[in-house]
Tab-separated table of C-alpha atoms and ligand atoms in Angstrom:
chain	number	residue	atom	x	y	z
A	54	UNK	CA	112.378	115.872	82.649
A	55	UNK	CA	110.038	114.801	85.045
A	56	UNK	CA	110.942	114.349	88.988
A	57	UNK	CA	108.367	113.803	92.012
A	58	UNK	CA	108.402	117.378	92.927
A	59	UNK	CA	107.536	118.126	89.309
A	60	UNK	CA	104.202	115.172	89.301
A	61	UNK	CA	103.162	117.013	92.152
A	62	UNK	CA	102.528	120.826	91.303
A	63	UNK	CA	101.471	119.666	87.858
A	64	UNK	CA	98.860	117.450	89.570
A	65	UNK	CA	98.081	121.027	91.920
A	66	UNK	CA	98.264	118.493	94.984
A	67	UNK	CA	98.954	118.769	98.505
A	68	UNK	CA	99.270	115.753	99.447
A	69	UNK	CA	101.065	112.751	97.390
A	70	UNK	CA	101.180	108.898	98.389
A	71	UNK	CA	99.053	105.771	98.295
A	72	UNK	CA	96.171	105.143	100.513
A	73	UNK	CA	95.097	101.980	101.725
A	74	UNK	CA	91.410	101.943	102.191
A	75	UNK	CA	90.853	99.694	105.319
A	76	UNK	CA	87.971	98.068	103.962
A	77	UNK	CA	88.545	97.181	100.700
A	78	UNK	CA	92.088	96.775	100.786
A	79	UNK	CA	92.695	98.410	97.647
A	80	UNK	CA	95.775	100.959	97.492
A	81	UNK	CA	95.334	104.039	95.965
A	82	UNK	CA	95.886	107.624	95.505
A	83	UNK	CA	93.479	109.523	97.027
A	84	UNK	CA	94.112	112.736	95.694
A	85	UNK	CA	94.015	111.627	92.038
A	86	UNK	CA	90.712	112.066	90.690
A	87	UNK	CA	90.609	108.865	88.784
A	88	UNK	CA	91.643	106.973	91.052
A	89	UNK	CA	89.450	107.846	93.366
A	90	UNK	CA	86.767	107.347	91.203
A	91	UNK	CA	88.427	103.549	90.231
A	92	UNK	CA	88.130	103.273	94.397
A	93	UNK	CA	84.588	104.437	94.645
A	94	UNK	CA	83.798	101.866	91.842
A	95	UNK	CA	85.721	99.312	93.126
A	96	UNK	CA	84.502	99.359	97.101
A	97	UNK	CA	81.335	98.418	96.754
A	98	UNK	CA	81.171	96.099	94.523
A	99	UNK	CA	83.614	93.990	96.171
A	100	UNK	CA	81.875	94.530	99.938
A	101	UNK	CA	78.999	93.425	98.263
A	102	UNK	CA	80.858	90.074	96.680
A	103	UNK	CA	82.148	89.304	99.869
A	104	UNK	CA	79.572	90.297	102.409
A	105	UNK	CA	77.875	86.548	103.248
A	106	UNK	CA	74.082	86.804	104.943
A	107	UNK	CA	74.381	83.314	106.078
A	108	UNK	CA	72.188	80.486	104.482
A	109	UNK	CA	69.675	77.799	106.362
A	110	UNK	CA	71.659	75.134	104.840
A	111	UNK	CA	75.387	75.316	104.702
A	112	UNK	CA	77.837	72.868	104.616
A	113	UNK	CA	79.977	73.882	107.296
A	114	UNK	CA	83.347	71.836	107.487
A	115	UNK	CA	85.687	73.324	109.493
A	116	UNK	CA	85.189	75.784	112.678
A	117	UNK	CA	87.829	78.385	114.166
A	118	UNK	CA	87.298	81.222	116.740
A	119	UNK	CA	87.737	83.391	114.341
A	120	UNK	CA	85.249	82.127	111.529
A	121	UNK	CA	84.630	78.943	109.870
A	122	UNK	CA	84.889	77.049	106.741
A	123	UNK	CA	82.185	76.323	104.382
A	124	UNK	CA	81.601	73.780	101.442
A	125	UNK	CA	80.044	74.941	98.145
A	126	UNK	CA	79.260	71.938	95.538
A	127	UNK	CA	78.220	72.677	91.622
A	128	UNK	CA	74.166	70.878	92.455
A	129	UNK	CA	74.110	73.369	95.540
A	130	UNK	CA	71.253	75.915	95.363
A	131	UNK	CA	71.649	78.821	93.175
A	132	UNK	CA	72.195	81.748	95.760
A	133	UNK	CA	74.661	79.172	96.925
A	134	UNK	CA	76.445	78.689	93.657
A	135	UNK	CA	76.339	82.248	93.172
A	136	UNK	CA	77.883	83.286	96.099
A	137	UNK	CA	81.083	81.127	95.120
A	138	UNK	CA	80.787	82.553	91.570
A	139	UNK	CA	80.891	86.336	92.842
A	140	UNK	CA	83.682	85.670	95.395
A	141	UNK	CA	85.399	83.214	92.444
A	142	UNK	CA	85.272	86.232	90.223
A	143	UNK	CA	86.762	88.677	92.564
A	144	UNK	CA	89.740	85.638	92.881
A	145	UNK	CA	90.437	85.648	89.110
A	146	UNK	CA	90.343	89.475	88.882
A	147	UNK	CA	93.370	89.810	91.475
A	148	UNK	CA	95.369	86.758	90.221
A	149	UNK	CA	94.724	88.383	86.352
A	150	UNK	CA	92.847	85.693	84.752
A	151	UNK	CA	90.198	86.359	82.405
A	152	UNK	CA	87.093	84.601	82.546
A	153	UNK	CA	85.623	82.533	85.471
A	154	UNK	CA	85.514	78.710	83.408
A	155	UNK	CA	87.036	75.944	85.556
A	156	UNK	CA	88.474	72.915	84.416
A	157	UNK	CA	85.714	70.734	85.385
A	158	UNK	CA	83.192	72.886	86.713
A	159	UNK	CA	80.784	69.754	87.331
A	160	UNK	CA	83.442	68.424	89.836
A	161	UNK	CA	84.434	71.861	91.502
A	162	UNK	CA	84.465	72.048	95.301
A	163	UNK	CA	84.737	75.911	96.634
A	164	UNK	CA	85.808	76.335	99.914
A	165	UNK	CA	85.004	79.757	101.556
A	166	UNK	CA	86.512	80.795	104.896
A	167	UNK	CA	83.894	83.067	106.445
A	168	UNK	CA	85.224	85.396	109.254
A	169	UNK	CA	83.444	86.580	112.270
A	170	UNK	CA	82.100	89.802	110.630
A	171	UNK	CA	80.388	87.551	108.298
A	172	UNK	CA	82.887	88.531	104.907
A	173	UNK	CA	84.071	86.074	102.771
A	174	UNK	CA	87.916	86.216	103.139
A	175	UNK	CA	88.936	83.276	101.844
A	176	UNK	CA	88.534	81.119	98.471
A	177	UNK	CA	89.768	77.544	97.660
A	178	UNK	CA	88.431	75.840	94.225
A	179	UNK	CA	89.875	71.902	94.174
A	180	UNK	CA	89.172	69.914	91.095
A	181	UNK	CA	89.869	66.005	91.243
A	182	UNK	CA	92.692	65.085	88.924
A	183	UNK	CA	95.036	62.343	88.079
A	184	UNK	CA	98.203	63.471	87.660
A	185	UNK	CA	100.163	66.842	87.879
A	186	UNK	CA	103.467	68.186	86.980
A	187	UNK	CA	105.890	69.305	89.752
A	188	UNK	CA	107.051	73.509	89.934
A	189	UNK	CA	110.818	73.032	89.361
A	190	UNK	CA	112.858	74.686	92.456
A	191	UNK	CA	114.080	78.107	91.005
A	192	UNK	CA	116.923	79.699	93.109
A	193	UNK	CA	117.155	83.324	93.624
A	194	UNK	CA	113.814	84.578	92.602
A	195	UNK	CA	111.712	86.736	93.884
A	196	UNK	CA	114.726	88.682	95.540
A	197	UNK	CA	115.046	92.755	95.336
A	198	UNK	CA	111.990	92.797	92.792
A	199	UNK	CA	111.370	96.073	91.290
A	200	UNK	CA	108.720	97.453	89.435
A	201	UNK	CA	110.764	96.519	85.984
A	202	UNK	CA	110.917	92.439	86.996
A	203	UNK	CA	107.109	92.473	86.276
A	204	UNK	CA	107.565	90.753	83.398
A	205	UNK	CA	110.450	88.243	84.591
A	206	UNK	CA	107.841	88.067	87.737
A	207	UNK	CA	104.676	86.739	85.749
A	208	UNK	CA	106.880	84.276	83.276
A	209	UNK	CA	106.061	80.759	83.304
A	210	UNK	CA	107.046	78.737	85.983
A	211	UNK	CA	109.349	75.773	85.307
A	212	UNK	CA	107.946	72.464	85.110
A	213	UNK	CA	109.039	68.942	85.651
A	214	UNK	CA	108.090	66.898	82.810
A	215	UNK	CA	107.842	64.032	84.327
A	216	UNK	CA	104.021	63.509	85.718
A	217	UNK	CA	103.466	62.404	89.334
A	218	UNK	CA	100.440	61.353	90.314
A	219	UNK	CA	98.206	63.781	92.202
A	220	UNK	CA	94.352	63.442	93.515
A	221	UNK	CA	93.432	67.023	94.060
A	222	UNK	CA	94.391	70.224	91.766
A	223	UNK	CA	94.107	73.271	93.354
A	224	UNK	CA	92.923	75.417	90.667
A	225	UNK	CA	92.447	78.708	92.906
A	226	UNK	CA	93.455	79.965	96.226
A	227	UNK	CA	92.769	83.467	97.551
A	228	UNK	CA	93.016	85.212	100.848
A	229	UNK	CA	91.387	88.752	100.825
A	230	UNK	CA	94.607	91.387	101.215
A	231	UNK	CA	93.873	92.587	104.817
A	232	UNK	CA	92.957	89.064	106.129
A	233	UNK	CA	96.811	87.703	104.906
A	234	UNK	CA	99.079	85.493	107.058
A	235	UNK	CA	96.571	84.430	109.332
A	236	UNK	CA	96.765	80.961	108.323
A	237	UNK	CA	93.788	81.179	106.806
A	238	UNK	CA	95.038	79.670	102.981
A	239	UNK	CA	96.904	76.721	105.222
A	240	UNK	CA	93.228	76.065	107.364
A	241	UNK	CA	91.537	75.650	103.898
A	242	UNK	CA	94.097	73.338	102.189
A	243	UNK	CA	94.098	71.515	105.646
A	244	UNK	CA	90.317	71.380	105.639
A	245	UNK	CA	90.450	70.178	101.930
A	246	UNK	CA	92.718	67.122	102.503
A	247	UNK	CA	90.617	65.930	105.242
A	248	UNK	CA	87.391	66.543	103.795
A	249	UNK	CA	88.080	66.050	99.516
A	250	UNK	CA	87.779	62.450	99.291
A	251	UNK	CA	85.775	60.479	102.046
A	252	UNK	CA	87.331	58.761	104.645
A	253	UNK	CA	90.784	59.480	103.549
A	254	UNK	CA	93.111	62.502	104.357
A	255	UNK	CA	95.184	63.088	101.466
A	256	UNK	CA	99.107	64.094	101.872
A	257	UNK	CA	100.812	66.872	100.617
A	258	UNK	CA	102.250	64.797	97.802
A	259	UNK	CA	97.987	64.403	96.111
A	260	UNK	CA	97.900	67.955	95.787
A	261	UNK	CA	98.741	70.025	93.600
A	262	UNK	CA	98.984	73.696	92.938
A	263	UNK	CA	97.711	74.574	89.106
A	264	UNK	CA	99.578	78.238	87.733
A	265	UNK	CA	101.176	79.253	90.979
A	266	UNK	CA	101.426	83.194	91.370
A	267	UNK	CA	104.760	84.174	93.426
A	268	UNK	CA	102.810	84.614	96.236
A	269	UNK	CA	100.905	81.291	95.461
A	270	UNK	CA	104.598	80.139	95.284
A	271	UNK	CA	106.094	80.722	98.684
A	272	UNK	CA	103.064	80.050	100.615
A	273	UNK	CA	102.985	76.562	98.833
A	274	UNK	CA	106.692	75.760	99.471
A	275	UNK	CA	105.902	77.248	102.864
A	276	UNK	CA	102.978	74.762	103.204
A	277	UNK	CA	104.829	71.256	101.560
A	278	UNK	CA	107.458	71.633	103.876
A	279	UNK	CA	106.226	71.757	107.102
B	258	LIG	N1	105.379	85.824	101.181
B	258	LIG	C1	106.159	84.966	101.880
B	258	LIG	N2	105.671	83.873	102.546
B	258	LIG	C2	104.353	83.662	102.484
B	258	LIG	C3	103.468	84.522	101.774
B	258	LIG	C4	104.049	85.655	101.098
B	258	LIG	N3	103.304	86.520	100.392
B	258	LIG	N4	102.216	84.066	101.912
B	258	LIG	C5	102.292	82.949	102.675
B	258	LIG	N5	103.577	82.689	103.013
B	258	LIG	C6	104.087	81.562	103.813
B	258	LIG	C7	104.487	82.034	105.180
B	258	LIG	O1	105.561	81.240	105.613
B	258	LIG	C8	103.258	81.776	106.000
B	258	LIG	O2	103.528	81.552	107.360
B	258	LIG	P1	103.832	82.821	108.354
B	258	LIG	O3	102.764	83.845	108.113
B	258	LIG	O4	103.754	82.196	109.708
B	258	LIG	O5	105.191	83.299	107.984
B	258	LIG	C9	102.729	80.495	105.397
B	258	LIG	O6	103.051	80.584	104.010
B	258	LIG	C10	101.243	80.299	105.621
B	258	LIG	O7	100.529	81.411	105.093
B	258	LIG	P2	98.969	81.652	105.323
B	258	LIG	O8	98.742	82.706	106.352
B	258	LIG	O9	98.273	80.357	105.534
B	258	LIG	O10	98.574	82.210	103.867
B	258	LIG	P3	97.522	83.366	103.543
B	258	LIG	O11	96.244	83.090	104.248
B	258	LIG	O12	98.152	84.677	103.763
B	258	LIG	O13	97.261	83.159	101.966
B	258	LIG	C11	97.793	83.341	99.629
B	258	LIG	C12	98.312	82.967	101.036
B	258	LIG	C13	96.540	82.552	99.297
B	258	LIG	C14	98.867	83.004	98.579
B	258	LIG	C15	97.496	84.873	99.626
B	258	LIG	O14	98.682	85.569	99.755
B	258	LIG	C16	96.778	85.379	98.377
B	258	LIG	O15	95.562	85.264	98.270
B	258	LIG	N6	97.524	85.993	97.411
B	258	LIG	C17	96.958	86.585	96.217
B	258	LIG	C18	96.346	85.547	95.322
B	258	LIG	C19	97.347	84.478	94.926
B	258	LIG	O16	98.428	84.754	94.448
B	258	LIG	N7	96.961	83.215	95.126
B	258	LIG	C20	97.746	82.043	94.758
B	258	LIG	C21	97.441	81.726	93.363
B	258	LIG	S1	98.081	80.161	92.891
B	258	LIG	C22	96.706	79.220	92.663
B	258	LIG	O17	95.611	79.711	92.758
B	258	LIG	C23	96.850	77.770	92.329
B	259	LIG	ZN1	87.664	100.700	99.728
């Protein structure tokens, strides 16, 4: 039988625990080869996805002190599309999905929240839709999760069956780990109902979350109800 003690000689370690590299965010164990090696891979190619040089012509919508909020439409020019693409792909890799096809990718509006230190830490993708179908309230979830409520933790999520009507489906939201509750996923959703369809600012009620992850979950409850 295998305890901690036991993982640790057999691994011939010193040291045992998770690391959080403060750039990347990702958590890892730095004294296990591999996974150093799935760090080293990792790093750079997601500095490089996020790092933003800055473009002649963007379509700045939104401006904080501590970065600013930036508009990226399908006809845009390539390095511009791109951009969206790399930090879209980066999105769908932490939320599990596999390939990078919206909806309707003709209609797609990305909204990146750049920071100060010129990274990409934020990602909104809003599709125009008609209607939607409401999350169902589900009571007690979430609570004392373990490891072994993955599965119950990534089941469907209930939904209504009766359709509402809806103007704007949120098909993607992402906040990069270290950059979390900083309001930066409520300054894009509040950028997109004031800037999604012109000359109107939508309510809560015309948007709509697509697939919410648990975290997706409480921020959006968190976000409808204030
Ligand atoms: N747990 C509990 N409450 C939360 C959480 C959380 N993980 N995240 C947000 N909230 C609530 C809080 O009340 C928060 O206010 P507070 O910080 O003052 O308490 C409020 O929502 C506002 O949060 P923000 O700071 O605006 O949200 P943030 O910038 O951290 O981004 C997001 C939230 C996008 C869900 C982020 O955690 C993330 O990227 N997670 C991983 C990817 C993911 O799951 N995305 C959602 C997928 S669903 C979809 O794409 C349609
Ligand atoms: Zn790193």
């Amino acid at each position: 039988k295998l305890d901690s003690d036991q993982l640790i000689i057999d691994a011939g370690q010193k040291q045992f625990g998770a690391t959080n590299c403060s750039s990347c965010g990702m958590v890892y164990s730095a004294d296990i080869p591999e996974d150093n090696f799935q760090h080293t891979q990792f790093h750079q190619r997601f500095l490089d996805s996020i790092k933003y040089v800055g473009w002649k012509k963007e379509r700045v919508v939104a401006e904080f002190w501590d970065g600013k909020i930036i508009l990226v439409l399908p006809d845009d020019p390539k390095y511009a599309v791109k951009k969206a693409e790399d930090v879209r792909r980066i999105a769908d890799n932490e939320l599990g999905f596999q390939q990078v096809t919206l909806g309707r990718p003709t209609q797609a509006k990305t909204f990146l929240f750049i920071n100060t230190d010129r990274l990409v830490v934020g990602c909104l993708v809003a599709e125009p839709i008609r209607q939607a179908y409401r999350v169902l309230e589900q009571p007690d979830e979430n609570k004392d999760m373990t490891k072994d409520d993955f599965m119950e933790r990534h089941r469907a999520w209930c939904c209504s069956t009766v359709p509402e009507q809806a103007l704007c489906g949120i098909s993607r939201i992402w906040v990069f780990s270290l950059a979390r509750r900083q309001g930066i996923a409520t300054r894009m959703l509040d950028t997109v109902r004031s800037t999604f369809m012109y000359g109107s600012y939508l309510t809560k009620q015309e948007i709509a979350f697509s697939d919410p992850t648990p975290d997706g979950k409480l921020f959006a409850t968190k976000y409808c109800n204030t």
